[in-house]
C-alpha cells in the first residue's frame, strides 16, 4: 500500500482555518502539535508520521492474531519501532487484517488514531488515510474535528491542560506527563510562534536529504548549515539565509510536480 504523497507542510490558511474552527489562538494549536509529533506530520520519505498501537489491533481483532505476532497484536501497549519502523509493523498487520491495521495506527501531525475516522470527519478509514497522505492542512483539520467531536475545544480554549490531556490522550495521560508538556509548550509559543514559510523550507531541505534539524519554523544553527549546503549545491551565495532566490529554488526542487 502506498502511503507516500508530496508531504506539503502546513500553510497560513490551514492554521487560520483551524484556529477559527476551534476558537483558539496559534499557541494552543502549536502546543498540541509539538507534544504529539514534535511539530511535523511527515517522515523524510514524505509518508505521514504514524505510531502503530498493537493493543488497539489486539482489541479490534479480538486477539485472534496474538499468537506468533506479539509485536503487533498484544493486550499491552508497546513494541514501538519509531520512524519508518512503524510502517514495517503496520504492513505486517495489514497482511493479517487491513481494516483493523489502518484503524490501529495514529496518523499525521495530530496523531489521530484510525478508529476515530468518523469523529475526525471521514466516511471510511481509507478517506482518512488519503487525507493524512495529502498534506498537513488535512491532517490538522482531522485533529480539529476530533477535538470538537470529543468536546475538548473548550478545555483547549481555557488552556485546561489536565482536562484536555485526559480527553485527547486517555486516562493514563499523567504517565507521560502530557498535561505538563502541553503547558510548557504553550508557554513557549505565547512568546514566539513558528515562521511557517521558514518551516516549509526546513521540510523541503529534509525531503532533499539535507538535515535541517527539527522542522519547527525557528532559525537555528543546523538549519543555517543545511541552507548553506543547498546554496553550495545550487550555485547560490552560501549565506545560510533564506533569501528569495534560495527559497524559490528550494521549493521548486522539493515540491515540483
Short mmCIF file of C-alpha atoms in Angstrom, two decimals:
data_model
loop_
_atom_site.label_atom_id
_atom_site.label_comp_id
_atom_site.label_asym_id
_atom_site.label_seq_id
_atom_site.Cartn_x
_atom_site.Cartn_y
_atom_site.Cartn_z
CA UNK A 1 0.00 0.00 0.00
CA UNK A 2 1.40 3.40 -0.99
CA UNK A 3 1.35 6.00 1.78
CA UNK A 4 3.63 8.47 0.04
CA UNK A 5 2.44 11.88 -1.13
CA UNK A 6 4.04 15.24 -1.69
CA UNK A 7 4.32 16.00 2.01
CA UNK A 8 3.00 19.54 1.77
CA UNK A 9 3.58 21.39 5.06
CA UNK A 10 1.05 23.48 6.94
CA UNK A 11 0.06 26.81 5.39
CA UNK A 12 -1.08 30.08 6.95
CA UNK A 13 -4.55 29.42 5.56
CA UNK A 14 -4.62 25.98 7.12
CA UNK A 15 -3.63 27.33 10.52
CA UNK A 16 -6.16 30.17 10.33
CA UNK A 17 -8.90 27.72 9.44
CA UNK A 18 -8.20 25.51 12.45
CA UNK A 19 -7.89 28.39 14.90
CA UNK A 20 -11.25 29.68 13.69
CA UNK A 21 -12.87 26.26 13.90
CA UNK A 22 -11.68 25.66 17.46
CA UNK A 23 -11.95 29.21 18.73
CA UNK A 24 -8.32 29.26 19.85
CA UNK A 25 -5.11 31.07 19.04
CA UNK A 26 -1.97 29.63 17.46
CA UNK A 27 -0.11 28.94 20.73
CA UNK A 28 -2.78 26.44 21.79
CA UNK A 29 -2.61 24.61 18.46
CA UNK A 30 1.18 24.54 18.39
CA UNK A 31 1.31 23.22 21.95
CA UNK A 32 -0.75 20.18 20.92
CA UNK A 33 1.23 19.63 17.73
CA UNK A 34 4.58 19.85 19.45
CA UNK A 35 3.67 17.32 22.13
CA UNK A 36 2.06 14.89 19.68
CA UNK A 37 4.62 14.76 16.85
CA UNK A 38 7.35 17.21 17.75
CA UNK A 39 5.57 19.53 15.36
CA UNK A 40 5.81 17.90 11.91
CA UNK A 41 3.45 15.44 10.27
CA UNK A 42 5.69 13.69 7.73
CA UNK A 43 8.77 11.50 7.63
CA UNK A 44 11.71 12.28 5.36
CA UNK A 45 10.27 9.95 2.71
CA UNK A 46 7.04 12.01 2.77
CA UNK A 47 4.90 9.35 4.38
CA UNK A 48 2.76 10.59 7.30
CA UNK A 49 4.14 10.18 10.78
CA UNK A 50 2.47 7.17 12.39
CA UNK A 51 2.60 5.13 15.56
CA UNK A 52 1.21 1.61 15.38
CA UNK A 53 -0.69 0.62 18.51
CA UNK A 54 -0.60 -3.14 18.95
CA UNK A 55 -3.07 -3.12 21.84
CA UNK A 56 -5.66 -1.47 19.61
CA UNK A 57 -5.04 -4.05 16.87
CA UNK A 58 -5.47 -6.74 19.52
CA UNK A 59 -8.78 -5.21 20.61
CA UNK A 60 -10.15 -4.70 17.10
CA UNK A 61 -9.27 -8.26 16.06
CA UNK A 62 -10.34 -9.79 19.39
CA UNK A 63 -6.83 -11.15 19.91
CA UNK A 64 -7.00 -13.73 17.15
CA UNK A 65 -3.55 -12.71 15.82
CA UNK A 66 -1.74 -12.58 19.16
CA UNK A 67 -0.07 -15.97 18.79
CA UNK A 68 3.18 -15.53 16.88
CA UNK A 69 2.57 -11.82 16.35
CA UNK A 70 3.03 -10.31 19.80
CA UNK A 71 4.98 -7.39 18.32
CA UNK A 72 1.86 -6.12 16.52
CA UNK A 73 -1.02 -7.77 18.39
CA UNK A 74 -0.83 -7.67 22.15
CA UNK A 75 -3.09 -6.79 25.03
CA UNK A 76 -0.35 -4.48 26.28
CA UNK A 77 0.76 -1.31 24.52
CA UNK A 78 4.36 -1.09 23.33
CA UNK A 79 6.71 -2.63 20.81
CA UNK A 80 7.27 0.70 19.11
CA UNK A 81 9.99 0.88 16.47
CA UNK A 82 9.74 4.59 15.69
CA UNK A 83 10.03 6.39 12.35
CA UNK A 84 9.89 4.20 9.27
CA UNK A 85 9.93 1.14 11.51
CA UNK A 86 6.31 1.85 12.38
CA UNK A 87 5.38 1.25 8.74
CA UNK A 88 7.06 -2.15 8.88
CA UNK A 89 4.80 -3.00 11.80
CA UNK A 90 1.76 -1.55 10.03
CA UNK A 91 2.41 -3.52 6.83
CA UNK A 92 2.72 -6.73 8.83
CA UNK A 93 -0.63 -6.01 10.47
CA UNK A 94 -2.19 -5.14 7.09
CA UNK A 95 -1.25 -8.60 5.84
CA UNK A 96 -3.37 -10.02 8.67
CA UNK A 97 -6.31 -7.59 8.71
CA UNK A 98 -6.12 -4.46 6.58
CA UNK A 99 -9.05 -2.53 8.04
CA UNK A 100 -8.08 -3.20 11.65
CA UNK A 101 -4.44 -2.38 10.93
CA UNK A 102 -5.20 1.04 9.45
CA UNK A 103 -7.51 1.79 12.36
CA UNK A 104 -4.78 0.82 14.85
CA UNK A 105 -2.25 3.48 13.87
CA UNK A 106 -2.21 7.13 14.92
CA UNK A 107 -1.73 9.41 11.94
CA UNK A 108 -0.15 12.70 10.99
CA UNK A 109 0.62 15.88 12.82
CA UNK A 110 -2.19 15.42 15.34
CA UNK A 111 -1.71 11.67 15.78
CA UNK A 112 -5.42 10.87 15.47
CA UNK A 113 -5.90 7.11 15.84
CA UNK A 114 -7.52 5.50 12.82
CA UNK A 115 -10.53 4.01 14.58
CA UNK A 116 -11.64 7.62 15.21
CA UNK A 117 -12.07 8.22 11.47
CA UNK A 118 -15.75 9.11 11.73
CA UNK A 119 -15.40 11.68 14.51
CA UNK A 120 -12.40 13.06 12.58
CA UNK A 121 -14.74 13.82 9.69
CA UNK A 122 -14.40 10.86 7.32
CA UNK A 123 -16.80 8.27 5.94
CA UNK A 124 -14.22 5.47 5.77
CA UNK A 125 -10.76 4.76 7.12
CA UNK A 126 -9.44 4.95 3.55
CA UNK A 127 -10.78 8.50 3.25
CA UNK A 128 -8.90 9.40 6.41
CA UNK A 129 -5.64 7.86 5.19
CA UNK A 130 -5.93 9.70 1.88
CA UNK A 131 -6.24 12.97 3.80
CA UNK A 132 -3.27 12.11 6.01
CA UNK A 133 -1.17 11.48 2.90
CA UNK A 134 -2.33 14.68 1.18
CA UNK A 135 -0.91 17.45 3.36
CA UNK A 136 -0.60 18.84 6.86
CA UNK A 137 -3.62 21.10 6.37
CA UNK A 138 -5.79 17.99 6.00
CA UNK A 139 -4.06 16.32 8.94
CA UNK A 140 -4.71 19.35 11.11
CA UNK A 141 -8.37 19.54 10.09
CA UNK A 142 -8.82 15.91 11.16
CA UNK A 143 -7.31 16.79 14.53
CA UNK A 144 -9.65 19.76 14.91
CA UNK A 145 -12.67 17.61 14.07
CA UNK A 146 -11.54 15.06 16.65
CA UNK A 147 -11.15 17.77 19.28
CA UNK A 148 -14.61 19.20 18.57
CA UNK A 149 -16.22 15.78 18.30
CA UNK A 150 -14.93 14.85 21.75
CA UNK A 151 -15.97 18.17 23.31
CA UNK A 152 -12.39 19.19 24.03
CA UNK A 153 -12.40 22.59 22.33
CA UNK A 154 -13.48 24.38 25.50
CA UNK A 155 -10.67 22.83 27.54
CA UNK A 156 -8.22 23.94 24.86
CA UNK A 157 -9.70 27.44 24.80
CA UNK A 158 -9.30 27.69 28.57
CA UNK A 159 -5.83 26.08 28.45
CA UNK A 160 -7.07 23.49 30.92
CA UNK A 161 -4.29 21.08 30.10
CA UNK A 162 -5.33 18.39 32.55
CA UNK A 163 -8.83 18.11 31.07
CA UNK A 164 -7.55 18.35 27.53
CA UNK A 165 -4.83 15.73 28.04
CA UNK A 166 -7.28 13.35 29.70
CA UNK A 167 -9.66 13.59 26.75
CA UNK A 168 -7.04 13.62 24.00
CA UNK A 169 -4.52 11.10 25.34
CA UNK A 170 -6.63 8.92 27.62
CA UNK A 171 -6.88 8.33 31.36
CA UNK A 172 -3.19 7.45 31.72
CA UNK A 173 -2.02 10.82 30.39
CA UNK A 174 -0.15 11.54 33.64
CA UNK A 175 2.21 8.65 32.95
CA UNK A 176 3.72 10.58 30.04
CA UNK A 177 3.18 13.99 31.65
CA UNK A 178 1.08 15.18 28.71
CA UNK A 179 -0.52 17.99 30.69
CA UNK A 180 2.83 19.30 31.94
CA UNK A 181 4.38 19.13 28.48
CA UNK A 182 1.39 20.89 26.91
CA UNK A 183 1.64 23.71 29.44
CA UNK A 184 5.38 24.11 28.83
CA UNK A 185 4.96 24.15 25.06
CA UNK A 186 2.14 26.67 25.29
CA UNK A 187 4.26 28.99 27.43
CA UNK A 188 6.96 28.89 24.75
CA UNK A 189 4.58 29.67 21.89
CA UNK A 190 2.99 32.57 23.73
CA UNK A 191 6.37 34.27 23.42
CA UNK A 192 7.30 33.31 19.85
CA UNK A 193 5.49 31.49 17.04
CA UNK A 194 6.96 29.37 14.24
CA UNK A 195 7.56 31.03 10.88
CA UNK A 196 5.56 28.83 8.52
CA UNK A 197 7.49 29.92 5.41
CA UNK A 198 10.75 29.02 7.13
CA UNK A 199 9.21 25.77 8.34
CA UNK A 200 8.26 24.88 4.76
CA UNK A 201 11.86 25.50 3.74
CA UNK A 202 13.03 23.17 6.52
CA UNK A 203 10.64 20.49 5.25
CA UNK A 204 11.98 20.95 1.73
CA UNK A 205 15.55 20.51 2.96
CA UNK A 206 14.54 17.37 4.84
CA UNK A 207 12.92 15.87 1.74
CA UNK A 208 16.05 16.62 -0.30
CA UNK A 209 18.20 14.72 2.18
CA UNK A 210 19.79 17.77 3.79
CA UNK A 211 19.29 17.65 7.54
CA UNK A 212 17.81 20.95 8.81
CA UNK A 213 17.34 19.75 12.37
CA UNK A 214 13.77 19.94 13.70
CA UNK A 215 11.14 21.11 11.22
CA UNK A 216 9.89 23.73 13.65
CA UNK A 217 9.86 27.10 11.91
CA UNK A 218 12.71 28.52 14.00
CA UNK A 219 16.10 29.66 12.76
CA UNK A 220 18.93 27.64 14.27
CA UNK A 221 22.48 26.55 13.57
CA UNK A 222 21.53 23.26 11.91
CA UNK A 223 19.05 24.90 9.55
CA UNK A 224 21.58 27.57 8.66
CA UNK A 225 24.16 24.88 7.82
CA UNK A 226 21.59 22.99 5.75
CA UNK A 227 20.72 26.13 3.81
CA UNK A 228 24.41 26.75 3.12
CA UNK A 229 24.77 23.20 1.83
CA UNK A 230 21.80 23.66 -0.50
CA UNK A 231 23.12 27.02 -1.68
CA UNK A 232 26.51 25.50 -2.48
CA UNK A 233 24.85 22.69 -4.44
CA UNK A 234 22.69 25.18 -6.33
CA UNK A 235 25.37 27.72 -7.23
CA UNK A 236 23.96 30.36 -4.89
CA UNK A 237 25.88 32.56 -2.43
CA UNK A 238 26.30 30.41 0.69
CA UNK A 239 24.91 32.89 3.20
CA UNK A 240 22.83 30.43 5.22
CA UNK A 241 19.90 32.82 4.89
CA UNK A 242 16.55 32.05 3.32
CA UNK A 243 16.64 34.80 0.72
CA UNK A 244 14.22 34.96 -2.22
CA UNK A 245 16.42 33.09 -4.72
CA UNK A 246 17.23 30.34 -2.23
CA UNK A 247 13.59 29.88 -1.22
CA UNK A 248 12.40 29.85 -4.83
CA UNK A 249 14.91 27.21 -5.95
CA UNK A 250 14.49 25.13 -2.80
CA UNK A 251 10.71 24.90 -3.05
CA UNK A 252 10.79 24.29 -6.78
CA UNK A 253 13.19 21.38 -6.33
CA UNK A 254 11.37 19.83 -3.39
CA UNK A 255 7.76 20.30 -4.47
CA UNK A 256 7.81 20.37 -8.28
CA UNK A 257 5.33 18.02 -9.94
#
